[in-house]
CSV table of C-alpha atoms in Angstrom, one decimal:
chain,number,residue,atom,x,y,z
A,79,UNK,CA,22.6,5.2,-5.3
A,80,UNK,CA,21.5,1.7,-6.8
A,81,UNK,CA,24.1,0.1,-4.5
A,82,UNK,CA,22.9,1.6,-1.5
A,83,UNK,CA,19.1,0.9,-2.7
A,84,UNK,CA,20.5,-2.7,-3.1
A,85,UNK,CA,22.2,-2.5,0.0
A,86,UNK,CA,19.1,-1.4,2.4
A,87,UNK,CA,16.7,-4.3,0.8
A,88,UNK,CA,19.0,-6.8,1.5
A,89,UNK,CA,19.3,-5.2,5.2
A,90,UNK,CA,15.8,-5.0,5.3
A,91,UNK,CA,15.3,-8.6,4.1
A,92,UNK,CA,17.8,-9.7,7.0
A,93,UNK,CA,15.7,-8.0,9.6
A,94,UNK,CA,18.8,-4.8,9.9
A,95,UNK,CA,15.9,-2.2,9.9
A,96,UNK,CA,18.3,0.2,11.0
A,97,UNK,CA,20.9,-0.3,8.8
A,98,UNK,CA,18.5,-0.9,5.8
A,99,UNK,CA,17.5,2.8,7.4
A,100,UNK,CA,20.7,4.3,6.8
A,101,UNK,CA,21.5,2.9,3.4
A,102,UNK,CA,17.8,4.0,2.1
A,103,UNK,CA,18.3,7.1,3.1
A,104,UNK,CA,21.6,7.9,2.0
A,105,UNK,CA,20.7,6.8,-1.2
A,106,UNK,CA,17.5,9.4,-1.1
A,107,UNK,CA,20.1,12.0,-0.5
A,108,UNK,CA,22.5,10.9,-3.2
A,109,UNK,CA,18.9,10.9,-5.6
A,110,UNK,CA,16.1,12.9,-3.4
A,111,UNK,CA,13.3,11.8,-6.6
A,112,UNK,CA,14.5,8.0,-6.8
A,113,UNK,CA,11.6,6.1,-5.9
A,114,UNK,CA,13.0,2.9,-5.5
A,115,UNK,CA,15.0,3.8,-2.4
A,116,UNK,CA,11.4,5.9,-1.1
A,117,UNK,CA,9.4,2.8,-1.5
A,118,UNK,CA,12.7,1.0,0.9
A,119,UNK,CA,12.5,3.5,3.3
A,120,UNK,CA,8.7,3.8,3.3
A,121,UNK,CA,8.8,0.3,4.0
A,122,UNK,CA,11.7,0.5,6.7
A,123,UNK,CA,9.8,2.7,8.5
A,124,UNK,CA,6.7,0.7,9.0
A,125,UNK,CA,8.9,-2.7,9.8
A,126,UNK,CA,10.3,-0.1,12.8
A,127,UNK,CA,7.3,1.2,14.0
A,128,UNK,CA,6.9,4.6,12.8
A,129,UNK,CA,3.3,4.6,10.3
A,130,UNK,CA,3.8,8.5,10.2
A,131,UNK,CA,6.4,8.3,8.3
A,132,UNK,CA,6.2,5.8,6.4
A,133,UNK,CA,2.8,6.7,5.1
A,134,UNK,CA,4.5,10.3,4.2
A,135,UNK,CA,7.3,8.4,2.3
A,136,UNK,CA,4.4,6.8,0.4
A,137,UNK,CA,2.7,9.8,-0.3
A,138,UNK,CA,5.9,11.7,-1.4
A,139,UNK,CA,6.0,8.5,-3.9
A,140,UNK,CA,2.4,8.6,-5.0
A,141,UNK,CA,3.6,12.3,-6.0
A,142,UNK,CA,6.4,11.2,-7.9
A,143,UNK,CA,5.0,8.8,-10.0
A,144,UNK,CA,4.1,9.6,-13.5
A,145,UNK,CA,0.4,9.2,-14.4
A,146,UNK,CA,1.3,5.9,-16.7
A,147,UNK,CA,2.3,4.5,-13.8
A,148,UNK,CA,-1.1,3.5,-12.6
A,149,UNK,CA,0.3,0.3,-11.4
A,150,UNK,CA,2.5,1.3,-9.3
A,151,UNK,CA,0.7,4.3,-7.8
A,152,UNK,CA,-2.2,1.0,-6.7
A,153,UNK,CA,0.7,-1.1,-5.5
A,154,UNK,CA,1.9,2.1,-3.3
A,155,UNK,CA,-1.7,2.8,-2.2
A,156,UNK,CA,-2.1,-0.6,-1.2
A,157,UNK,CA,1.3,-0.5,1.2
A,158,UNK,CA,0.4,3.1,2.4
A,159,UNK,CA,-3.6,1.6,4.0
A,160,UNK,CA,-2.0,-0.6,6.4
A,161,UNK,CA,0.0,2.7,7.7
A,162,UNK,CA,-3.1,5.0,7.2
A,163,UNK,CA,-5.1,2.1,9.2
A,164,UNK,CA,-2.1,1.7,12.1
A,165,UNK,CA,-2.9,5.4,12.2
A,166,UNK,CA,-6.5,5.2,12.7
A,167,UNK,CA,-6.9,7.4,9.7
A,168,UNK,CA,-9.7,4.9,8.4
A,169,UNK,CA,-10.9,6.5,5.4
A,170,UNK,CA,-7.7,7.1,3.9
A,171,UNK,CA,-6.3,3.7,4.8
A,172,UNK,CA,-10.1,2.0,3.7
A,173,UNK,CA,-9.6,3.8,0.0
A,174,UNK,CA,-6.2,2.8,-0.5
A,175,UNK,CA,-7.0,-0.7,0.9
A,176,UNK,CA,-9.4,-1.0,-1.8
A,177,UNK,CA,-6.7,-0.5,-4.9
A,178,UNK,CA,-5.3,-4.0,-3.6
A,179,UNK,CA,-7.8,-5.7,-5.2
A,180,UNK,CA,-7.6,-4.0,-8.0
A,181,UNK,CA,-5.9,-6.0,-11.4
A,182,UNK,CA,-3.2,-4.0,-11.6
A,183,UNK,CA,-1.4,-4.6,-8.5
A,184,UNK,CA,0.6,-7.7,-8.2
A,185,UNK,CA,0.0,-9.2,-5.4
A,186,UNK,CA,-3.7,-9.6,-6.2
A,187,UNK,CA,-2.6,-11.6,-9.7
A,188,UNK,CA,-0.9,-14.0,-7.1
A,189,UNK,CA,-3.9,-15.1,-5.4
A,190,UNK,CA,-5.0,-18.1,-5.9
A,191,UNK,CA,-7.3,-19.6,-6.9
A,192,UNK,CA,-7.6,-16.0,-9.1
A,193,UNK,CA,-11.1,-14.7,-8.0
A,194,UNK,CA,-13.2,-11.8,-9.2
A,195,UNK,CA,-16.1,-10.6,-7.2
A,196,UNK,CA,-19.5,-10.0,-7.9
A,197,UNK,CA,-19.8,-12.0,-11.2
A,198,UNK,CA,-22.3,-14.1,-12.3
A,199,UNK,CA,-20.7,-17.4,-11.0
A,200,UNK,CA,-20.0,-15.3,-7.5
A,201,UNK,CA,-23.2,-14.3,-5.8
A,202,UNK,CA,-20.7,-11.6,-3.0
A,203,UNK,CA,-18.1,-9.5,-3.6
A,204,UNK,CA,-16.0,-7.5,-0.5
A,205,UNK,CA,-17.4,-3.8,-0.2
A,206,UNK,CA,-15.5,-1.7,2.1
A,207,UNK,CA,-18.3,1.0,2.2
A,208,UNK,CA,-21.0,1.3,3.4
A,209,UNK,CA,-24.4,3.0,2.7
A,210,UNK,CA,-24.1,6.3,1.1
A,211,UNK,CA,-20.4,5.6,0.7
A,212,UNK,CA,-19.6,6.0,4.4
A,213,UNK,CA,-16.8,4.3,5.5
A,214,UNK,CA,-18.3,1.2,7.8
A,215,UNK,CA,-18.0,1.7,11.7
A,216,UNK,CA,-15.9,-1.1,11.9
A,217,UNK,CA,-12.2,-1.5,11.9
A,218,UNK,CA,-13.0,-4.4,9.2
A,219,UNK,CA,-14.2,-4.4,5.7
A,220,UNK,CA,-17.9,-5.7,5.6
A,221,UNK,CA,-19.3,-7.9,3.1
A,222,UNK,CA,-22.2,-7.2,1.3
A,223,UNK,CA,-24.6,-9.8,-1.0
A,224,UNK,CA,-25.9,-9.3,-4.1
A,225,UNK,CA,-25.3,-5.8,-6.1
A,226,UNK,CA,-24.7,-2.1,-5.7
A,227,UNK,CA,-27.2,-0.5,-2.5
């Protein structure tokens, strides 16, 4: 099963989407709770179009993880917005979106120059919701000044 994981990212990372496919999901057969190859088809899916799925691969992960793996379950949430947003399930995809900034993840650890928001030395910070903890009307994140409406 680690060979054909192996196998379908290095498809995937030639653009073979359909053959990364096929190897991801043979290796889900071979090992049905291997998350690895779930996360490589999740992602699979989304580089061929199909959000549905790929945001049900991500959930089936999020279900799979243990509970210790809080950074992993962000890093998963963060993939699964863009597919929830495609979607137009907003306030899914807007919740998820919103572990992407969080520490844990990654990616956000890569940005540079490193920022955190709403500290004394930063006046804004990015706020997805909106009053009452609506979602905004918008199909982008507003940004709000000063502190917590």
């Amino acid at each position: 099963s680690l060979a054909l994981n192996n196998l379908g990212s290095a498809c995937s990372d030639m653009a073979m989407f359909k053959e990364a496919r096929h190897a991801s999901e043979t290796a889900g057969r071979l090992e049905p709770n291997q998350v690895d190859a779930l996360i490589n088809l999740a992602a699979v899916e989304a580089r061929l179009g199909d959000s549905k799925a790929s945001a049900e691969m991500y959930e089936r992960v999020l279900r799979l993880l243990p509970k210790e793996a809080e950074q992993r379950a962000e890093a998963v949430k963060f993939y699964a917005a863009f597919e929830y947003l495609k979607q137009g399930v907003l306030e899914k995809g807007w919740d998820y979106y919103d572990g992407g900034f969080s520490p844990l993840v990654p990616a956000n650890g890569a940005r540079t120059p490193r920022r955190t928001f709403g500290g004394r030395h930063c006046p804004w910070r990015p706020r997805l919701r909106g009053h009452a903890g609506r979602i905004c009307g918008s199909h982008r994140p507003s940004l709000a000044h000063g502190g917590d409406d």
